[in-house]
Amino acid sequence: MAFSADELRVLRRALAIALHPAPLPDEDVQDCLRLAGAVDEAVGEAGRLRAFLLADLVRYRNALPGSLSGYLERLQDALAAGYDPRPEDLAALRALRGGPVAAALLERCQVLAERSVRARLAGRAVPATTPAPRSRLLALPGGRAAEPEKPKAPARPAVPSDRPAPKPSEVFPPRRRPVPPPQQRAAG
């Protein structure tokens, strides 16, 4: 996540106020609330992107063995992002373990899956697939915590869009393989 210069200025002020509480002018409260909203939006977008990438992984797994290289790339990316391999991933990798990349991924996934099961059995929390929603920022000194909340309007049911959902190839362009330089022939 990257912050703009204005967002960093607001964040620095908010941290200074948290360390040395003082009443805030309304403008600073509004800046903090806008920053909190921007962070919430970024977290939500990251969750949507993660859900899309995991759905993409499932599509590639279901298309095996024809999508072998794409599946292995997506699984490596998902593991790097903290994905716990599912039993379906382990079964797919066992079927593909003839290749060196699949065999190495199978070993890595088995270790991760065992660690995850041990953590669940020990009662420790295992990271969720999506981040928990963050509560609203109301605890600013001199902020809006003392004001009563306005009643919310009833939520409208979601209306399906006329546009179809974009395909992954439309959202993410295909990865291009580097082309080796052409070999020069010697005349002779």
C-alpha atoms as a PDB file:
ATOM      1  CA  MET A   1       0.000   0.000   0.000  1.00  0.00           C
ATOM      2  CA  ALA A   2       1.347   3.397  -0.899  1.00  0.00           C
ATOM      3  CA  PHE A   3       0.352   6.729   0.630  1.00  0.00           C
ATOM      4  CA  SER A   4       0.329  10.088  -1.094  1.00  0.00           C
ATOM      5  CA  ALA A   5       2.159  13.054   0.411  1.00  0.00           C
ATOM      6  CA  ASP A   6      -1.121  14.471   1.787  1.00  0.00           C
ATOM      7  CA  GLU A   7      -2.080  11.109   3.294  1.00  0.00           C
ATOM      8  CA  LEU A   8       1.332  10.813   4.949  1.00  0.00           C
ATOM      9  CA  ARG A   9       0.930  14.303   6.395  1.00  0.00           C
ATOM     10  CA  VAL A  10      -2.485  13.347   7.847  1.00  0.00           C
ATOM     11  CA  LEU A  11      -1.123  10.056   9.143  1.00  0.00           C
ATOM     12  CA  ARG A  12       1.834  11.775  10.807  1.00  0.00           C
ATOM     13  CA  ARG A  13      -0.529  14.279  12.485  1.00  0.00           C
ATOM     14  CA  ALA A  14      -2.863  11.486  13.637  1.00  0.00           C
ATOM     15  CA  LEU A  15       0.043   9.548  15.143  1.00  0.00           C
ATOM     16  CA  ALA A  16       1.343  12.657  16.910  1.00  0.00           C
ATOM     17  CA  ILE A  17      -2.119  13.296  18.345  1.00  0.00           C
ATOM     18  CA  ALA A  18      -2.378   9.669  19.464  1.00  0.00           C
ATOM     19  CA  LEU A  19       0.898  10.072  21.379  1.00  0.00           C
ATOM     20  CA  HIS A  20       0.017  13.505  22.799  1.00  0.00           C
ATOM     21  CA  PRO A  21      -3.800  13.772  22.983  1.00  0.00           C
ATOM     22  CA  ALA A  22      -5.204  17.222  22.359  1.00  0.00           C
ATOM     23  CA  PRO A  23      -8.494  18.551  21.008  1.00  0.00           C
ATOM     24  CA  LEU A  24      -8.593  18.510  17.226  1.00  0.00           C
ATOM     25  CA  PRO A  25      -9.983  21.096  14.867  1.00  0.00           C
ATOM     26  CA  ASP A  26     -12.828  19.831  12.662  1.00  0.00           C
ATOM     27  CA  GLU A  27     -10.579  20.002   9.599  1.00  0.00           C
ATOM     28  CA  ASP A  28      -8.094  17.526  11.132  1.00  0.00           C
ATOM     29  CA  VAL A  29     -10.931  15.187  12.152  1.00  0.00           C
ATOM     30  CA  GLN A  30     -12.267  15.238   8.600  1.00  0.00           C
ATOM     31  CA  ASP A  31      -8.773  14.546   7.207  1.00  0.00           C
ATOM     32  CA  CYS A  32      -8.400  11.569   9.544  1.00  0.00           C
ATOM     33  CA  LEU A  33     -11.825  10.214   8.597  1.00  0.00           C
ATOM     34  CA  ARG A  34     -11.024  10.578   4.884  1.00  0.00           C
ATOM     35  CA  LEU A  35      -7.721   8.743   5.399  1.00  0.00           C
ATOM     36  CA  ALA A  36      -9.486   5.973   7.325  1.00  0.00           C
ATOM     37  CA  GLY A  37     -11.981   5.669   4.470  1.00  0.00           C
ATOM     38  CA  ALA A  38      -9.171   5.466   1.913  1.00  0.00           C
ATOM     39  CA  VAL A  39      -7.424   2.755   3.937  1.00  0.00           C
ATOM     40  CA  ASP A  40     -10.707   0.830   4.258  1.00  0.00           C
ATOM     41  CA  GLU A  41     -11.209   1.085   0.495  1.00  0.00           C
ATOM     42  CA  ALA A  42      -7.666  -0.176  -0.167  1.00  0.00           C
ATOM     43  CA  VAL A  43      -8.162  -3.115   2.210  1.00  0.00           C
ATOM     44  CA  GLY A  44     -11.452  -3.971   0.514  1.00  0.00           C
ATOM     45  CA  GLU A  45      -9.829  -3.779  -2.913  1.00  0.00           C
ATOM     46  CA  ALA A  46      -7.004  -6.049  -1.736  1.00  0.00           C
ATOM     47  CA  GLY A  47      -9.606  -8.553  -0.528  1.00  0.00           C
ATOM     48  CA  ARG A  48     -11.409  -8.444  -3.881  1.00  0.00           C
ATOM     49  CA  LEU A  49      -8.124  -8.923  -5.750  1.00  0.00           C
ATOM     50  CA  ARG A  50      -7.207 -11.867  -3.507  1.00  0.00           C
ATOM     51  CA  ALA A  51     -10.624 -13.464  -4.115  1.00  0.00           C
ATOM     52  CA  PHE A  52     -10.183 -12.994  -7.867  1.00  0.00           C
ATOM     53  CA  LEU A  53      -6.695 -14.529  -7.824  1.00  0.00           C
ATOM     54  CA  LEU A  54      -7.882 -17.513  -5.773  1.00  0.00           C
ATOM     55  CA  ALA A  55     -10.797 -18.044  -8.168  1.00  0.00           C
ATOM     56  CA  ASP A  56      -8.288 -17.869 -11.040  1.00  0.00           C
ATOM     57  CA  LEU A  57      -6.188 -20.529  -9.284  1.00  0.00           C
ATOM     58  CA  VAL A  58      -9.267 -22.768  -9.008  1.00  0.00           C
ATOM     59  CA  ARG A  59     -10.056 -22.289 -12.725  1.00  0.00           C
ATOM     60  CA  TYR A  60      -6.519 -23.296 -13.674  1.00  0.00           C
ATOM     61  CA  ARG A  61      -6.589 -26.282 -11.293  1.00  0.00           C
ATOM     62  CA  ASN A  62      -9.878 -27.469 -12.837  1.00  0.00           C
ATOM     63  CA  ALA A  63      -8.346 -27.227 -16.338  1.00  0.00           C
ATOM     64  CA  LEU A  64      -5.372 -29.469 -15.507  1.00  0.00           C
ATOM     65  CA  PRO A  65      -3.312 -31.028 -17.090  1.00  0.00           C
ATOM     66  CA  GLY A  66      -3.666 -28.636 -20.028  1.00  0.00           C
ATOM     67  CA  SER A  67      -2.998 -25.578 -17.846  1.00  0.00           C
ATOM     68  CA  LEU A  68       0.018 -26.968 -16.015  1.00  0.00           C
ATOM     69  CA  SER A  69       2.413 -24.019 -16.325  1.00  0.00           C
ATOM     70  CA  GLY A  70      -0.291 -21.430 -15.582  1.00  0.00           C
ATOM     71  CA  TYR A  71      -1.508 -23.397 -12.559  1.00  0.00           C
ATOM     72  CA  LEU A  72       1.994 -23.788 -11.117  1.00  0.00           C
ATOM     73  CA  GLU A  73       2.691 -20.031 -11.562  1.00  0.00           C
ATOM     74  CA  ARG A  74      -0.569 -19.056  -9.885  1.00  0.00           C
ATOM     75  CA  LEU A  75      -0.045 -21.508  -7.036  1.00  0.00           C
ATOM     76  CA  GLN A  76       3.450 -20.124  -6.399  1.00  0.00           C
ATOM     77  CA  ASP A  77       2.045 -16.580  -6.383  1.00  0.00           C
ATOM     78  CA  ALA A  78      -0.750 -17.601  -4.014  1.00  0.00           C
ATOM     79  CA  LEU A  79       1.673 -19.349  -1.649  1.00  0.00           C
ATOM     80  CA  ALA A  80       3.886 -16.251  -1.610  1.00  0.00           C
ATOM     81  CA  ALA A  81       0.791 -14.213  -0.620  1.00  0.00           C
ATOM     82  CA  GLY A  82       0.036 -16.499   2.354  1.00  0.00           C
ATOM     83  CA  TYR A  83      -2.379 -19.005   0.766  1.00  0.00           C
ATOM     84  CA  ASP A  84      -2.861 -22.282   2.654  1.00  0.00           C
ATOM     85  CA  PRO A  85      -2.926 -25.099   0.090  1.00  0.00           C
ATOM     86  CA  ARG A  86      -6.224 -26.995  -0.047  1.00  0.00           C
ATOM     87  CA  PRO A  87      -6.545 -30.771  -0.347  1.00  0.00           C
ATOM     88  CA  GLU A  88      -7.443 -30.267  -4.033  1.00  0.00           C
ATOM     89  CA  ASP A  89      -4.090 -28.541  -4.580  1.00  0.00           C
ATOM     90  CA  LEU A  90      -2.216 -31.402  -2.930  1.00  0.00           C
ATOM     91  CA  ALA A  91      -4.105 -33.964  -5.035  1.00  0.00           C
ATOM     92  CA  ALA A  92      -3.375 -32.029  -8.235  1.00  0.00           C
ATOM     93  CA  LEU A  93       0.314 -31.723  -7.364  1.00  0.00           C
ATOM     94  CA  ARG A  94       0.543 -35.444  -6.560  1.00  0.00           C
ATOM     95  CA  ALA A  95      -0.816 -36.193 -10.036  1.00  0.00           C
ATOM     96  CA  LEU A  96       1.723 -33.785 -11.581  1.00  0.00           C
ATOM     97  CA  ARG A  97       4.773 -34.615  -9.461  1.00  0.00           C
ATOM     98  CA  GLY A  98       6.644 -36.035 -12.462  1.00  0.00           C
ATOM     99  CA  GLY A  99       7.903 -32.525 -13.204  1.00  0.00           C
ATOM    100  CA  PRO A 100      10.584 -30.945 -11.001  1.00  0.00           C
ATOM    101  CA  VAL A 101       8.613 -27.738 -10.343  1.00  0.00           C
ATOM    102  CA  ALA A 102       5.469 -29.663  -9.368  1.00  0.00           C
ATOM    103  CA  ALA A 103       7.485 -32.006  -7.120  1.00  0.00           C
ATOM    104  CA  ALA A 104       9.123 -29.068  -5.320  1.00  0.00           C
ATOM    105  CA  LEU A 105       5.746 -27.333  -4.940  1.00  0.00           C
ATOM    106  CA  LEU A 106       4.218 -30.552  -3.580  1.00  0.00           C
ATOM    107  CA  GLU A 107       6.865 -30.721  -0.851  1.00  0.00           C
ATOM    108  CA  ARG A 108       6.353 -27.054   0.022  1.00  0.00           C
ATOM    109  CA  CYS A 109       2.554 -27.416   0.077  1.00  0.00           C
ATOM    110  CA  GLN A 110       2.704 -30.521   2.263  1.00  0.00           C
ATOM    111  CA  VAL A 111       4.805 -28.645   4.823  1.00  0.00           C
ATOM    112  CA  LEU A 112       2.438 -25.660   4.770  1.00  0.00           C
ATOM    113  CA  ALA A 113      -0.674 -27.845   5.012  1.00  0.00           C
ATOM    114  CA  GLU A 114       0.790 -29.801   7.933  1.00  0.00           C
ATOM    115  CA  ARG A 115       1.713 -26.559   9.718  1.00  0.00           C
ATOM    116  CA  SER A 116      -1.814 -25.224   9.173  1.00  0.00           C
ATOM    117  CA  VAL A 117      -3.443 -28.406  10.523  1.00  0.00           C
ATOM    118  CA  ARG A 118      -1.170 -28.413  13.578  1.00  0.00           C
ATOM    119  CA  ALA A 119      -2.034 -24.766  14.278  1.00  0.00           C
ATOM    120  CA  ARG A 120      -5.773 -25.486  14.046  1.00  0.00           C
ATOM    121  CA  LEU A 121      -5.455 -28.510  16.332  1.00  0.00           C
ATOM    122  CA  ALA A 122      -3.483 -26.463  18.851  1.00  0.00           C
ATOM    123  CA  GLY A 123      -6.291 -23.895  18.833  1.00  0.00           C
ATOM    124  CA  ARG A 124      -4.207 -21.094  17.405  1.00  0.00           C
ATOM    125  CA  ALA A 125      -5.755 -18.745  14.940  1.00  0.00           C
ATOM    126  CA  VAL A 126      -4.939 -19.426  11.315  1.00  0.00           C
ATOM    127  CA  PRO A 127      -4.885 -16.412   8.992  1.00  0.00           C
ATOM    128  CA  ALA A 128      -8.223 -15.942   7.255  1.00  0.00           C
ATOM    129  CA  THR A 129      -8.473 -15.850   3.483  1.00  0.00           C
ATOM    130  CA  THR A 130      -9.903 -12.330   3.628  1.00  0.00           C
ATOM    131  CA  PRO A 131      -9.094  -9.613   6.126  1.00  0.00           C
ATOM    132  CA  ALA A 132     -11.648  -8.842   8.819  1.00  0.00           C
ATOM    133  CA  PRO A 133     -13.501  -5.580   8.331  1.00  0.00           C
ATOM    134  CA  ARG A 134     -12.038  -2.720  10.329  1.00  0.00           C
ATOM    135  CA  SER A 135     -14.305  -0.718  12.597  1.00  0.00           C
ATOM    136  CA  ARG A 136     -14.942   2.947  11.946  1.00  0.00           C
ATOM    137  CA  LEU A 137     -12.495   5.476  13.363  1.00  0.00           C
ATOM    138  CA  LEU A 138     -14.393   7.251  16.152  1.00  0.00           C
ATOM    139  CA  ALA A 139     -11.919   7.532  19.011  1.00  0.00           C
ATOM    140  CA  LEU A 140     -10.191  10.759  18.051  1.00  0.00           C
ATOM    141  CA  PRO A 141      -9.901  13.253  20.897  1.00  0.00           C
ATOM    142  CA  GLY A 142     -12.219  16.135  20.109  1.00  0.00           C
ATOM    143  CA  GLY A 143     -13.572  14.101  17.225  1.00  0.00           C
ATOM    144  CA  ARG A 144     -16.994  12.787  16.305  1.00  0.00           C
ATOM    145  CA  ALA A 145     -17.235  10.077  19.010  1.00  0.00           C
ATOM    146  CA  ALA A 146     -19.533  12.201  21.188  1.00  0.00           C
ATOM    147  CA  GLU A 147     -21.939  13.005  18.347  1.00  0.00           C
ATOM    148  CA  PRO A 148     -24.920  10.661  17.932  1.00  0.00           C
ATOM    149  CA  GLU A 149     -24.940   8.562  14.796  1.00  0.00           C
ATOM    150  CA  LYS A 150     -27.399   9.454  12.080  1.00  0.00           C
ATOM    151  CA  PRO A 151     -29.934   6.744  11.218  1.00  0.00           C
ATOM    152  CA  LYS A 152     -28.901   4.828   8.143  1.00  0.00           C
ATOM    153  CA  ALA A 153     -31.155   4.487   5.125  1.00  0.00           C
ATOM    154  CA  PRO A 154     -32.271   0.914   4.388  1.00  0.00           C
ATOM    155  CA  ALA A 155     -29.940  -0.846   2.011  1.00  0.00           C
ATOM    156  CA  ARG A 156     -31.156  -1.293  -1.544  1.00  0.00           C
ATOM    157  CA  PRO A 157     -30.987  -4.765  -3.041  1.00  0.00           C
ATOM    158  CA  ALA A 158     -28.139  -5.143  -5.486  1.00  0.00           C
ATOM    159  CA  VAL A 159     -29.239  -4.771  -9.086  1.00  0.00           C
ATOM    160  CA  PRO A 160     -27.298  -6.950 -11.499  1.00  0.00           C
ATOM    161  CA  SER A 161     -25.324  -4.980 -14.023  1.00  0.00           C
ATOM    162  CA  ASP A 162     -25.994  -5.275 -17.727  1.00  0.00           C
ATOM    163  CA  ARG A 163     -22.258  -5.615 -18.311  1.00  0.00           C
ATOM    164  CA  PRO A 164     -20.818  -9.130 -18.120  1.00  0.00           C
ATOM    165  CA  ALA A 165     -17.980  -9.752 -15.686  1.00  0.00           C
ATOM    166  CA  PRO A 166     -14.589  -9.203 -17.333  1.00  0.00           C
ATOM    167  CA  LYS A 167     -12.489 -12.208 -18.198  1.00  0.00           C
ATOM    168  CA  PRO A 168      -9.093 -12.531 -16.485  1.00  0.00           C
ATOM    169  CA  SER A 169      -7.365 -11.955 -19.833  1.00  0.00           C
ATOM    170  CA  GLU A 170      -9.115  -8.588 -20.104  1.00  0.00           C
ATOM    171  CA  VAL A 171      -8.129  -7.487 -16.608  1.00  0.00           C
ATOM    172  CA  PHE A 172      -4.586  -8.836 -16.546  1.00  0.00           C
ATOM    173  CA  PRO A 173      -2.659  -8.916 -19.836  1.00  0.00           C
ATOM    174  CA  PRO A 174      -0.840 -12.173 -20.593  1.00  0.00           C
ATOM    175  CA  ARG A 175       2.712 -12.485 -19.391  1.00  0.00           C
ATOM    176  CA  ARG A 176       5.164 -12.297 -22.253  1.00  0.00           C
ATOM    177  CA  ARG A 177       8.146 -14.589 -22.312  1.00  0.00           C
ATOM    178  CA  PRO A 178      11.467 -12.882 -23.108  1.00  0.00           C
ATOM    179  CA  VAL A 179      12.506 -13.517 -26.700  1.00  0.00           C
ATOM    180  CA  PRO A 180      16.105 -14.671 -27.117  1.00  0.00           C
ATOM    181  CA  PRO A 181      18.203 -12.513 -29.466  1.00  0.00           C
ATOM    182  CA  PRO A 182      18.405 -13.886 -33.043  1.00  0.00           C
ATOM    183  CA  GLN A 183      21.536 -15.842 -33.792  1.00  0.00           C
ATOM    184  CA  GLN A 184      23.788 -14.335 -36.433  1.00  0.00           C
ATOM    185  CA  ARG A 185      25.103 -16.556 -39.169  1.00  0.00           C
ATOM    186  CA  ALA A 186      28.642 -16.229 -40.350  1.00  0.00           C
ATOM    187  CA  ALA A 187      29.021 -16.013 -44.123  1.00  0.00           C
ATOM    188  CA  GLY A 188      31.584 -18.385 -45.349  1.00  0.00           C
END
